[in-house]
Amino acid sequence: MPDSITTPTSALGDELVRVVKLMHVARQRAPRQHPLVDPMAYPLLFTISRGPSRVSELAEAVHADVSTVSRQVSTLVDHGFVSREADPDDGRAQVLAVTTEGEDLLLALRENRERWLQGLLADWSDDDVRSLTTWLARLRGDLEASFTTTTGRTDR
């Protein structure tokens, strides 16, 4: 497509496709923080660290199927990173909470991610990093809203 026809959103779409692909490659090449835990389960651990939640709430928060999340949570529980506790609001149900071992894993994940990003963005100014963070947060918010609204837009 000639550049004269390219719109800002089509250029953005092209860049997003490239970035998503490269992030996928980066994730595949990254060493596992724990040899027995699938890195796809790490977002669950980060989400649970915000506060105890049921598997169904966790699945909704990470936009995944309950059966997939349940399987990944079982692995986290089996390795001692997450515990199952009685739900204080409904004793028949269980909530998930991060254990001390899980907190240690989260800390290591955050440190490794920050070290990687610092190397990747070494030539960026702090203002550029802050701007990217602001724009990504806005894009994430609009993307999440698009899953729950008919307009796909958030109010500003």
Short mmCIF file of C-alpha atoms in Angstrom, two decimals:
data_model
loop_
_atom_site.label_atom_id
_atom_site.label_comp_id
_atom_site.label_asym_id
_atom_site.label_seq_id
_atom_site.Cartn_x
_atom_site.Cartn_y
_atom_site.Cartn_z
CA MET A 1 0.00 0.00 0.00
CA PRO A 2 1.48 3.38 -0.93
CA ASP A 3 2.41 5.66 1.97
CA SER A 4 0.04 8.34 0.66
CA ILE A 5 -2.92 6.04 1.42
CA THR A 6 -1.68 4.86 4.80
CA THR A 7 -3.78 6.22 7.65
CA PRO A 8 -2.52 6.71 11.20
CA THR A 9 -4.59 3.74 12.39
CA SER A 10 -3.35 1.46 9.61
CA ALA A 11 0.26 2.40 10.44
CA LEU A 12 -0.49 1.77 14.11
CA GLY A 13 -2.01 -1.59 13.23
CA ASP A 14 1.11 -2.57 11.30
CA GLU A 15 3.37 -1.57 14.20
CA LEU A 16 1.20 -3.37 16.76
CA VAL A 17 1.36 -6.59 14.74
CA ARG A 18 5.16 -6.32 14.64
CA VAL A 19 5.43 -5.52 18.36
CA VAL A 20 3.10 -8.36 19.40
CA LYS A 21 5.08 -10.82 17.26
CA LEU A 22 8.39 -9.61 18.69
CA MET A 23 7.06 -9.79 22.26
CA HIS A 24 6.00 -13.37 21.56
CA VAL A 25 9.53 -14.18 20.37
CA ALA A 26 11.02 -12.40 23.40
CA ARG A 27 8.79 -14.44 25.71
CA GLN A 28 9.86 -17.68 24.02
CA ARG A 29 13.54 -16.78 24.33
CA ALA A 30 13.37 -15.60 27.92
CA PRO A 31 14.67 -18.06 30.48
CA ARG A 32 12.07 -19.55 32.78
CA GLN A 33 12.15 -18.03 36.23
CA HIS A 34 11.08 -21.37 37.64
CA PRO A 35 11.74 -24.51 35.59
CA LEU A 36 8.41 -26.15 36.42
CA VAL A 37 6.10 -23.15 35.96
CA ASP A 38 4.81 -22.25 32.52
CA PRO A 39 5.46 -18.53 31.91
CA MET A 40 1.85 -18.29 30.68
CA ALA A 41 0.86 -18.68 34.35
CA TYR A 42 2.84 -15.62 35.46
CA PRO A 43 0.04 -13.14 34.67
CA LEU A 44 -2.19 -15.18 36.99
CA LEU A 45 0.31 -14.82 39.79
CA PHE A 46 0.54 -11.04 39.23
CA THR A 47 -3.26 -10.77 39.26
CA ILE A 48 -3.66 -12.86 42.41
CA SER A 49 -1.05 -10.69 44.12
CA ARG A 50 -3.51 -7.76 43.94
CA GLY A 51 -5.77 -9.60 46.36
CA PRO A 52 -7.42 -12.96 46.90
CA SER A 53 -9.77 -14.02 44.12
CA ARG A 54 -11.83 -16.96 42.95
CA VAL A 55 -10.79 -18.86 39.84
CA SER A 56 -13.77 -17.44 37.93
CA GLU A 57 -12.80 -13.87 38.86
CA LEU A 58 -9.22 -14.57 37.92
CA ALA A 59 -10.26 -15.97 34.52
CA GLU A 60 -12.33 -12.87 33.86
CA ALA A 61 -9.48 -10.57 34.90
CA VAL A 62 -7.00 -12.20 32.51
CA HIS A 63 -9.57 -12.79 29.75
CA ALA A 64 -9.10 -16.55 29.71
CA ASP A 65 -11.23 -19.67 29.95
CA VAL A 66 -11.98 -20.89 33.48
CA SER A 67 -10.75 -24.42 32.71
CA THR A 68 -7.40 -23.11 31.42
CA VAL A 69 -6.96 -20.83 34.44
CA SER A 70 -7.94 -23.64 36.79
CA ARG A 71 -5.28 -25.90 35.30
CA GLN A 72 -2.59 -23.22 35.54
CA VAL A 73 -3.62 -22.35 39.11
CA SER A 74 -3.32 -26.01 40.09
CA THR A 75 0.30 -25.95 38.97
CA LEU A 76 0.95 -22.78 40.98
CA VAL A 77 -0.68 -24.40 44.03
CA ASP A 78 1.24 -27.66 43.55
CA HIS A 79 4.55 -25.74 43.56
CA GLY A 80 3.61 -23.67 46.61
CA PHE A 81 3.28 -20.28 44.89
CA VAL A 82 -0.46 -19.95 45.50
CA SER A 83 -2.70 -21.25 48.27
CA ARG A 84 -6.39 -22.03 48.28
CA GLU A 85 -8.27 -20.60 51.23
CA ALA A 86 -11.90 -20.50 52.31
CA ASP A 87 -13.71 -17.48 50.90
CA PRO A 88 -14.50 -15.22 53.87
CA ASP A 89 -17.76 -14.20 52.15
CA ASP A 90 -18.83 -17.78 51.30
CA GLY A 91 -17.20 -20.61 53.22
CA ARG A 92 -18.27 -23.10 50.55
CA ALA A 93 -16.08 -21.39 47.95
CA GLN A 94 -12.32 -20.97 47.75
CA VAL A 95 -10.15 -17.97 46.99
CA LEU A 96 -6.58 -17.97 45.80
CA ALA A 97 -3.80 -16.09 47.56
CA VAL A 98 -0.10 -15.68 46.85
CA THR A 99 2.22 -17.44 49.30
CA THR A 100 5.59 -16.21 50.51
CA GLU A 101 7.22 -18.40 47.82
CA GLY A 102 4.91 -16.80 45.26
CA GLU A 103 5.90 -13.33 46.44
CA ASP A 104 9.55 -14.30 46.02
CA LEU A 105 8.85 -15.51 42.47
CA LEU A 106 6.98 -12.29 41.68
CA LEU A 107 9.88 -10.21 42.94
CA ALA A 108 12.32 -12.16 40.76
CA LEU A 109 10.00 -11.80 37.74
CA ARG A 110 9.68 -8.05 38.26
CA GLU A 111 13.45 -7.63 38.72
CA ASN A 112 14.22 -9.60 35.56
CA ARG A 113 11.57 -7.72 33.57
CA GLU A 114 12.88 -4.36 34.78
CA ARG A 115 16.47 -5.31 33.98
CA TRP A 116 15.41 -6.40 30.47
CA LEU A 117 13.43 -3.20 29.87
CA GLN A 118 16.24 -1.01 31.19
CA GLY A 119 18.61 -2.61 28.69
CA LEU A 120 16.09 -2.41 25.86
CA LEU A 121 15.26 1.25 26.54
CA ALA A 122 18.74 2.38 27.57
CA ASP A 123 18.76 5.11 24.91
CA TRP A 124 15.32 6.41 25.84
CA SER A 125 14.82 9.40 28.11
CA ASP A 126 12.76 9.00 31.28
CA ASP A 127 10.15 11.28 29.69
CA ASP A 128 9.93 9.01 26.64
CA VAL A 129 9.46 5.96 28.88
CA ARG A 130 6.77 7.80 30.89
CA SER A 131 5.00 8.84 27.67
CA LEU A 132 5.02 5.30 26.31
CA THR A 133 3.69 4.03 29.63
CA THR A 134 0.87 6.59 29.57
CA TRP A 135 -0.12 5.73 25.99
CA LEU A 136 0.07 1.98 26.62
CA ALA A 137 -2.12 2.34 29.72
CA ARG A 138 -4.65 4.28 27.68
CA LEU A 139 -4.60 1.70 24.88
CA ARG A 140 -4.94 -1.14 27.41
CA GLY A 141 -7.88 0.58 29.06
CA ASP A 142 -9.67 1.13 25.76
CA LEU A 143 -8.92 -2.43 24.69
CA GLU A 144 -10.28 -3.85 27.95
CA ALA A 145 -13.34 -1.63 27.67
CA SER A 146 -13.94 -2.88 24.14
CA PHE A 147 -14.50 -6.36 25.57
CA THR A 148 -17.33 -5.15 27.79
CA THR A 149 -18.95 -2.27 25.90
CA THR A 150 -20.73 -2.02 22.59
CA THR A 151 -18.89 1.15 21.54
CA GLY A 152 -15.39 -0.09 22.33
CA ARG A 153 -14.53 3.33 23.82
CA THR A 154 -14.03 4.52 27.35
CA ASP A 155 -15.36 7.83 28.59
CA ARG A 156 -12.76 10.52 29.17
#
